[in-house]
Amino acid sequence: MTQKNKLQAVLFDVDGTLADTEQDGHRIAFNAAFQEFGLTWDWDITLYGELLKVTGGKERIRYYMERYTPQDCDKADLNDWIATLHWTKTKYFEKLLKQGNIPLRPGVARLINELRKEKIRIAIATTTTPKNVAALIKSTLGEEAVDWFDVIGAGDIVPKKKPAPDIYHWVLKQLNLKAQHCIAIEDSENGLQSALAADLPTIITTNSYTQQQSFNGASIVVSDLGEPEHHFSQQAGKKLKKRWVDVETLMNLVQT
Ligand code: XBP
Ligand code: MG
């Protein structure tokens, strides 16, 4: 194998990485579901930031209940009740995406197109629900774009969500590739821990919820993937020639 083709696949996280979905997407959908269920719960921007340390919507609801409304936890059918509430939330989230108000982050569409042109495989590794991934990809990249991804690893397909490495192990197995021939793109500390524990070199693109987190071990930490005409700012990691992430940048990061 030549140095040039050492990069075989790029594994994208979804929430916070492909798009800024949390504050004005998932949070709004959770609150809409709470209203439909007649609950007075209201996840404001600050509270949602705290709740984001728990990955997975169902797990996040349970954490909130145990901490803030423990009196609601003694339902006999708590698991089913949470699952139904979460299903309702997913319905609202899909509706929000269909309205087309949540765009991809800078550089994401460009990089995906460049990777496809270079025949480098792309995959998804996320804790979010599979329906959400399809809805986001369709609403931003087009109906057919779901097929561009060789593997979509999402939601409950593995029992342990990020920061456990399970979802990355699962995706690598489906791709039949070794971690050192791939790179992950993440936005959060939980995501970084998950990718690093699967031995993947990892790029971090921060956002307002994650910029204060700890990203030790990331190959680079940047504000976003950048564009040739709209550069990223870099917080940490290897010194780069360009101020945007392209296929050449990824190849350099995988080879070191
Ligand atoms: C982020 C998450 C998800 C979403 C909500 O996933 O932790 O739980 O916040 O989605 P990632 P669901 O960064 O790995 O893409 O409600 O469908 O879980
Ligand atoms: Mg994320």
Coordinates of C-alpha atoms and ligand atoms in Angstrom, one line a residue:
M1 CA 0.0 0.0 0.0
T2 CA 1.4 3.4 -0.9
Q3 CA 1.4 6.3 1.6
K4 CA -1.2 8.0 -0.6
N5 CA -3.9 5.4 -0.3
K6 CA -3.4 4.8 3.4
L7 CA -6.6 6.7 4.1
Q8 CA -9.4 4.3 3.3
A9 CA -12.5 5.8 5.1
V10 CA -13.7 8.8 7.0
L11 CA -16.1 8.2 9.9
F12 CA -18.4 11.1 10.6
D13 CA -20.2 11.8 13.9
V14 CA -23.6 13.5 13.3
D15 CA -24.9 15.8 16.0
G16 CA -22.7 18.8 16.4
T17 CA -20.4 17.6 13.6
L18 CA -22.4 17.3 10.4
A19 CA -24.8 20.0 11.6
D20 CA -25.5 22.1 14.7
T21 CA -28.5 20.0 15.6
E22 CA -28.6 20.2 19.4
Q23 CA -29.7 23.6 20.5
D24 CA -32.2 24.5 17.8
G25 CA -33.1 20.9 16.7
H26 CA -33.1 18.1 19.3
R27 CA -33.7 20.5 22.2
I28 CA -36.8 22.0 20.5
A29 CA -38.0 18.5 19.6
F30 CA -37.7 17.3 23.2
N31 CA -39.6 20.3 24.5
A32 CA -42.4 19.8 21.9
A33 CA -42.7 16.1 22.9
F34 CA -42.9 17.1 26.6
Q35 CA -45.7 19.5 25.8
E36 CA -47.6 16.8 23.8
F37 CA -47.3 14.6 26.9
G38 CA -48.7 17.3 29.1
L39 CA -45.4 17.7 31.0
T40 CA -44.2 21.0 32.3
W41 CA -40.6 20.1 31.7
D42 CA -38.7 22.8 29.8
W43 CA -35.1 22.1 28.7
D44 CA -33.6 25.6 28.2
I45 CA -30.3 26.2 26.5
T46 CA -28.2 26.1 29.7
L47 CA -29.9 23.0 31.1
Y48 CA -29.6 21.2 27.8
G49 CA -25.8 21.9 27.8
E50 CA -25.6 20.0 31.1
L51 CA -27.9 17.2 29.8
L52 CA -25.7 16.7 26.8
K53 CA -23.0 15.0 28.9
V54 CA -25.4 12.0 28.7
T55 CA -25.4 10.6 25.1
G56 CA -28.6 9.2 23.7
G57 CA -32.0 10.8 23.9
K58 CA -33.7 8.0 25.9
E59 CA -30.7 7.9 28.3
R60 CA -30.9 11.7 28.6
I61 CA -34.6 11.7 29.5
R62 CA -33.9 9.1 32.2
Y63 CA -31.0 11.1 33.6
Y64 CA -33.2 14.2 33.7
M65 CA -36.0 12.4 35.5
E66 CA -33.7 10.8 38.1
R67 CA -32.1 14.2 38.8
Y68 CA -34.9 16.7 38.5
T69 CA -38.2 14.8 38.8
P70 CA -37.5 11.6 40.8
Q71 CA -41.2 11.4 41.7
D72 CA -42.0 10.5 38.1
C73 CA -39.6 7.6 38.1
D74 CA -41.8 5.0 39.9
K75 CA -44.0 4.2 36.9
A76 CA -44.2 0.5 36.4
D77 CA -43.6 0.8 32.6
L78 CA -40.9 3.5 32.8
N79 CA -38.8 2.0 30.0
D80 CA -41.8 1.9 27.6
W81 CA -43.0 5.3 28.7
I82 CA -39.5 6.8 28.0
A83 CA -39.4 5.0 24.6
T84 CA -42.8 6.4 23.6
L85 CA -41.9 9.9 24.7
H86 CA -38.6 9.6 22.8
W87 CA -40.4 8.3 19.7
T88 CA -42.6 11.4 19.8
K89 CA -39.5 13.6 20.1
T90 CA -38.0 11.9 17.0
K91 CA -41.2 12.7 15.1
Y92 CA -40.8 16.4 15.9
F93 CA -37.1 16.4 15.1
E94 CA -37.8 14.9 11.7
K95 CA -40.4 17.6 11.1
L96 CA -37.9 20.3 12.0
L97 CA -35.3 18.8 9.5
K98 CA -37.9 18.6 6.7
Q99 CA -38.5 22.3 7.2
G100 CA -34.9 22.7 6.1
N101 CA -33.8 25.0 8.8
I102 CA -30.8 23.1 10.0
P103 CA -27.9 23.4 7.5
L104 CA -24.6 21.4 7.3
R105 CA -21.7 23.0 9.1
P106 CA -19.0 24.8 7.1
G107 CA -16.9 22.5 4.9
V108 CA -19.0 19.4 5.5
A109 CA -20.6 19.2 2.0
R110 CA -17.4 20.1 0.3
L111 CA -15.3 17.5 2.1
I112 CA -17.9 14.8 1.5
N113 CA -17.9 15.6 -2.2
E114 CA -14.1 15.6 -2.4
L115 CA -14.0 12.2 -0.6
R116 CA -16.4 10.7 -3.0
K117 CA -14.4 12.0 -6.0
E118 CA -11.3 10.5 -4.5
K119 CA -13.2 7.2 -3.9
I120 CA -12.5 7.3 -0.2
R121 CA -15.3 5.6 1.7
I122 CA -17.5 7.5 4.1
A123 CA -19.5 6.2 7.1
I124 CA -21.5 7.5 10.0
A125 CA -20.9 6.7 13.7
T126 CA -23.5 8.3 15.9
T127 CA -25.5 7.8 19.1
T128 CA -28.6 9.4 17.5
T129 CA -31.6 7.5 16.2
P130 CA -31.2 6.1 12.6
K131 CA -34.3 8.0 11.3
N132 CA -32.6 11.3 12.3
V133 CA -29.5 10.5 10.3
A134 CA -31.5 9.7 7.2
A135 CA -33.6 12.8 7.6
L136 CA -30.6 15.1 8.1
I137 CA -28.7 13.7 5.1
K138 CA -31.8 13.9 2.9
S139 CA -32.7 17.4 3.9
T140 CA -29.2 18.7 3.4
L141 CA -27.4 16.6 0.7
G142 CA -30.4 15.3 -1.2
E143 CA -32.7 12.2 -1.2
E144 CA -30.1 9.9 -2.8
A145 CA -27.2 11.0 -0.5
V146 CA -28.0 8.3 2.1
D147 CA -26.5 5.8 -0.3
W148 CA -23.2 7.6 -0.5
F149 CA -22.4 6.3 3.0
D150 CA -21.0 2.7 3.0
V151 CA -22.1 2.2 6.6
I152 CA -24.5 4.0 9.0
G153 CA -23.9 3.0 12.6
A154 CA -26.6 4.7 14.7
G155 CA -28.6 4.6 17.9
D156 CA -29.3 1.4 19.7
I157 CA -27.3 -0.8 17.2
V158 CA -24.7 -1.2 20.0
P159 CA -25.8 -1.4 23.6
K160 CA -23.2 1.0 25.0
K161 CA -23.3 4.5 23.5
K162 CA -20.4 7.0 23.3
P163 CA -18.0 7.5 25.1
A164 CA -17.8 3.7 24.8
P165 CA -15.9 2.7 21.6
D166 CA -18.6 0.2 20.6
I167 CA -20.2 2.2 17.7
Y168 CA -16.8 2.8 16.1
H169 CA -15.8 -0.8 16.5
W170 CA -19.1 -1.8 14.9
V171 CA -18.6 0.6 11.9
L172 CA -15.0 -0.5 11.4
K173 CA -16.1 -4.1 11.4
Q174 CA -18.8 -3.4 8.8
L175 CA -16.3 -1.5 6.7
N176 CA -13.8 -4.3 7.2
L177 CA -11.1 -1.7 7.8
K178 CA -8.4 -1.2 10.4
A179 CA -8.6 2.0 12.5
Q180 CA -5.2 3.2 11.4
H181 CA -6.5 3.5 7.8
C182 CA -9.4 5.7 8.9
I183 CA -10.1 9.0 10.5
A184 CA -13.0 10.1 12.7
I185 CA -14.5 13.6 12.7
E186 CA -16.2 14.5 16.0
D187 CA -17.4 17.6 18.0
S188 CA -17.5 16.5 21.6
E189 CA -15.4 15.0 24.4
N190 CA -17.6 12.0 24.6
G191 CA -17.2 11.5 20.9
L192 CA -13.4 11.9 21.1
Q193 CA -13.2 9.4 23.9
S194 CA -15.2 6.9 21.9
A195 CA -13.1 7.3 18.7
L196 CA -9.8 7.3 20.5
A197 CA -10.7 4.1 22.4
A198 CA -11.3 2.5 19.0
D199 CA -7.7 3.7 18.0
L200 CA -9.0 6.2 15.4
P201 CA -7.1 9.4 14.7
T202 CA -9.7 12.1 15.3
I203 CA -10.4 15.6 14.2
I204 CA -12.5 17.8 16.5
T205 CA -14.7 20.6 15.1
T206 CA -15.9 22.4 18.2
N207 CA -19.3 24.2 18.7
S208 CA -20.8 26.4 21.3
Y209 CA -21.7 23.5 23.5
T210 CA -18.4 21.7 23.3
Q211 CA -15.7 24.4 22.9
Q212 CA -14.7 24.3 26.6
Q213 CA -14.4 20.5 26.7
S214 CA -11.1 18.6 26.9
F215 CA -9.7 17.3 23.6
N216 CA -6.4 15.8 24.6
G217 CA -5.4 13.2 22.1
A218 CA -7.2 14.8 19.1
S219 CA -5.1 15.1 15.9
I220 CA -6.4 18.7 15.5
V221 CA -9.0 20.8 17.2
V222 CA -10.5 23.4 14.9
S223 CA -13.6 25.7 14.8
D224 CA -15.0 23.9 11.8
L225 CA -13.8 22.1 8.6
G226 CA -13.4 25.5 6.9
E227 CA -13.6 26.5 3.3
P228 CA -10.8 27.7 0.9
E229 CA -12.5 31.1 1.1
H230 CA -13.6 30.9 4.8
H231 CA -10.8 29.6 7.0
F232 CA -11.2 27.7 10.3
S233 CA -9.4 28.8 13.5
Q234 CA -7.3 26.2 15.1
Q235 CA -7.1 25.6 18.9
A236 CA -4.7 22.6 19.1
G237 CA -2.9 19.9 17.2
K238 CA -0.6 19.4 14.3
K239 CA 0.4 22.6 12.4
L240 CA -1.4 22.5 9.0
K241 CA -0.5 24.0 5.7
K242 CA -4.0 24.9 4.8
R243 CA -6.7 26.6 6.9
W244 CA -9.4 24.2 5.7
V245 CA -9.7 20.4 5.9
D246 CA -9.5 18.7 2.6
V247 CA -8.5 15.2 1.5
E248 CA -4.8 16.1 1.5
T249 CA -5.1 17.3 5.2
L250 CA -6.8 14.0 6.2
M251 CA -4.1 12.0 4.5
N252 CA -1.4 13.8 6.3
L253 CA -3.1 13.3 9.6
V254 CA -3.6 9.6 9.1
Q255 CA 0.1 9.1 8.1
T256 CA 1.5 10.6 11.3
Ligands
XBP1 C1 -25.6 13.1 20.0 C2 -26.5 12.5 21.0 C3 -27.9 12.2 20.6 C4 -28.7 13.4 20.3 C5 -30.2 13.1 20.3 O1 -25.2 12.1 19.1 O2 -26.1 12.2 22.1 O3 -28.5 11.5 21.7 O4 -28.4 14.5 21.2 O5 -30.5 12.1 19.5 P1 -23.8 12.2 18.2 P2 -31.5 10.9 20.0 O6 -23.0 13.4 18.6 O7 -23.1 10.9 18.5 O8 -24.3 12.2 16.7 O9 -32.6 11.6 20.8 O10 -32.0 10.3 18.7 O11 -30.7 10.0 20.8
MG2 MG -21.6 14.8 18.3

